[in-house]
Short mmCIF file of C-alpha atoms in Angstrom, two decimals:
data_model
loop_
_atom_site.label_atom_id
_atom_site.label_comp_id
_atom_site.label_asym_id
_atom_site.label_seq_id
_atom_site.Cartn_x
_atom_site.Cartn_y
_atom_site.Cartn_z
CA MET A 29 -2.45 -17.61 -16.18
CA ASP A 30 -3.80 -18.22 -12.70
CA HIS A 31 -1.90 -20.10 -10.05
CA PRO A 32 -2.60 -23.87 -10.22
CA ASP A 33 -4.42 -23.79 -6.88
CA GLY A 34 -6.92 -21.29 -8.30
CA SER A 35 -5.78 -18.40 -6.13
CA GLY A 36 -5.40 -16.00 -9.04
CA LEU A 37 -1.96 -14.98 -7.80
CA ASP A 38 -0.54 -14.47 -11.29
CA ARG A 39 -3.44 -12.19 -12.23
CA GLU A 40 -3.10 -10.20 -9.01
CA LEU A 41 0.64 -9.75 -9.52
CA ALA A 42 0.06 -8.51 -13.07
CA ASN A 43 -2.64 -6.10 -11.87
CA SER A 44 -0.37 -4.82 -9.12
CA ALA A 45 2.42 -4.16 -11.62
CA ARG A 46 -0.04 -2.34 -13.90
CA ARG A 47 -1.31 -0.16 -11.05
CA SER A 48 2.25 0.64 -10.03
CA ARG A 49 3.02 1.86 -13.56
CA LEU A 50 -0.16 3.97 -13.53
CA LEU A 51 0.93 5.58 -10.27
CA ASP A 52 4.37 6.25 -11.73
CA ASP A 53 2.83 7.87 -14.81
CA GLN A 54 -0.23 9.67 -13.44
CA ALA A 55 0.08 10.41 -9.73
CA PRO A 56 0.98 13.95 -8.65
CA PRO A 57 4.63 14.37 -7.65
CA ASP A 58 3.74 14.77 -3.97
CA THR A 59 1.94 11.40 -3.82
CA VAL A 60 3.34 9.29 -1.00
CA ARG A 61 3.82 5.60 -1.65
CA VAL A 62 4.40 3.41 1.39
CA PRO A 63 6.40 0.24 0.71
CA THR A 64 4.66 -2.80 2.20
CA ASP A 65 6.63 -5.82 0.97
CA GLY A 66 7.83 -7.92 3.87
CA ARG A 67 6.87 -5.34 6.50
CA PRO A 68 4.65 -6.01 9.51
CA VAL A 69 1.26 -4.27 9.53
CA PRO A 70 1.98 -2.15 12.65
CA GLU A 71 5.12 -0.75 10.99
CA ILE A 72 3.19 0.14 7.82
CA ALA A 73 0.40 1.70 9.88
CA ALA A 74 2.88 3.80 11.85
CA GLU A 75 4.37 5.13 8.61
CA VAL A 76 0.92 5.96 7.22
CA LEU A 77 0.04 7.80 10.44
CA ALA A 78 3.31 9.73 10.36
CA VAL A 79 2.96 10.71 6.69
CA THR A 80 -0.67 11.82 7.02
CA GLY A 81 -0.38 13.52 10.40
CA TRP A 82 -3.28 11.43 11.69
CA SER A 83 -3.33 10.39 15.32
CA ALA A 84 -3.55 6.76 16.37
CA ALA A 85 -5.39 7.79 19.55
CA PRO A 86 -9.18 8.21 19.66
CA ASP A 87 -10.46 11.80 19.90
CA GLY A 88 -9.62 13.27 23.28
CA ALA A 89 -7.23 10.47 24.25
CA ARG A 90 -3.60 11.20 25.05
#
């Protein structure tokens, strides 16, 4: 059932739980999952950059 204010929160939480189970069951063992709950966006972004090896700087910048 959706949240009383119409936000669909309950549906989104159920979908998130379903997707998490799918990842547990079907993702390759080397799949990286970055926890996001309660973390600031810059911290999450820094972890994603570190895990992927991507650079936060534009091409040619140092």
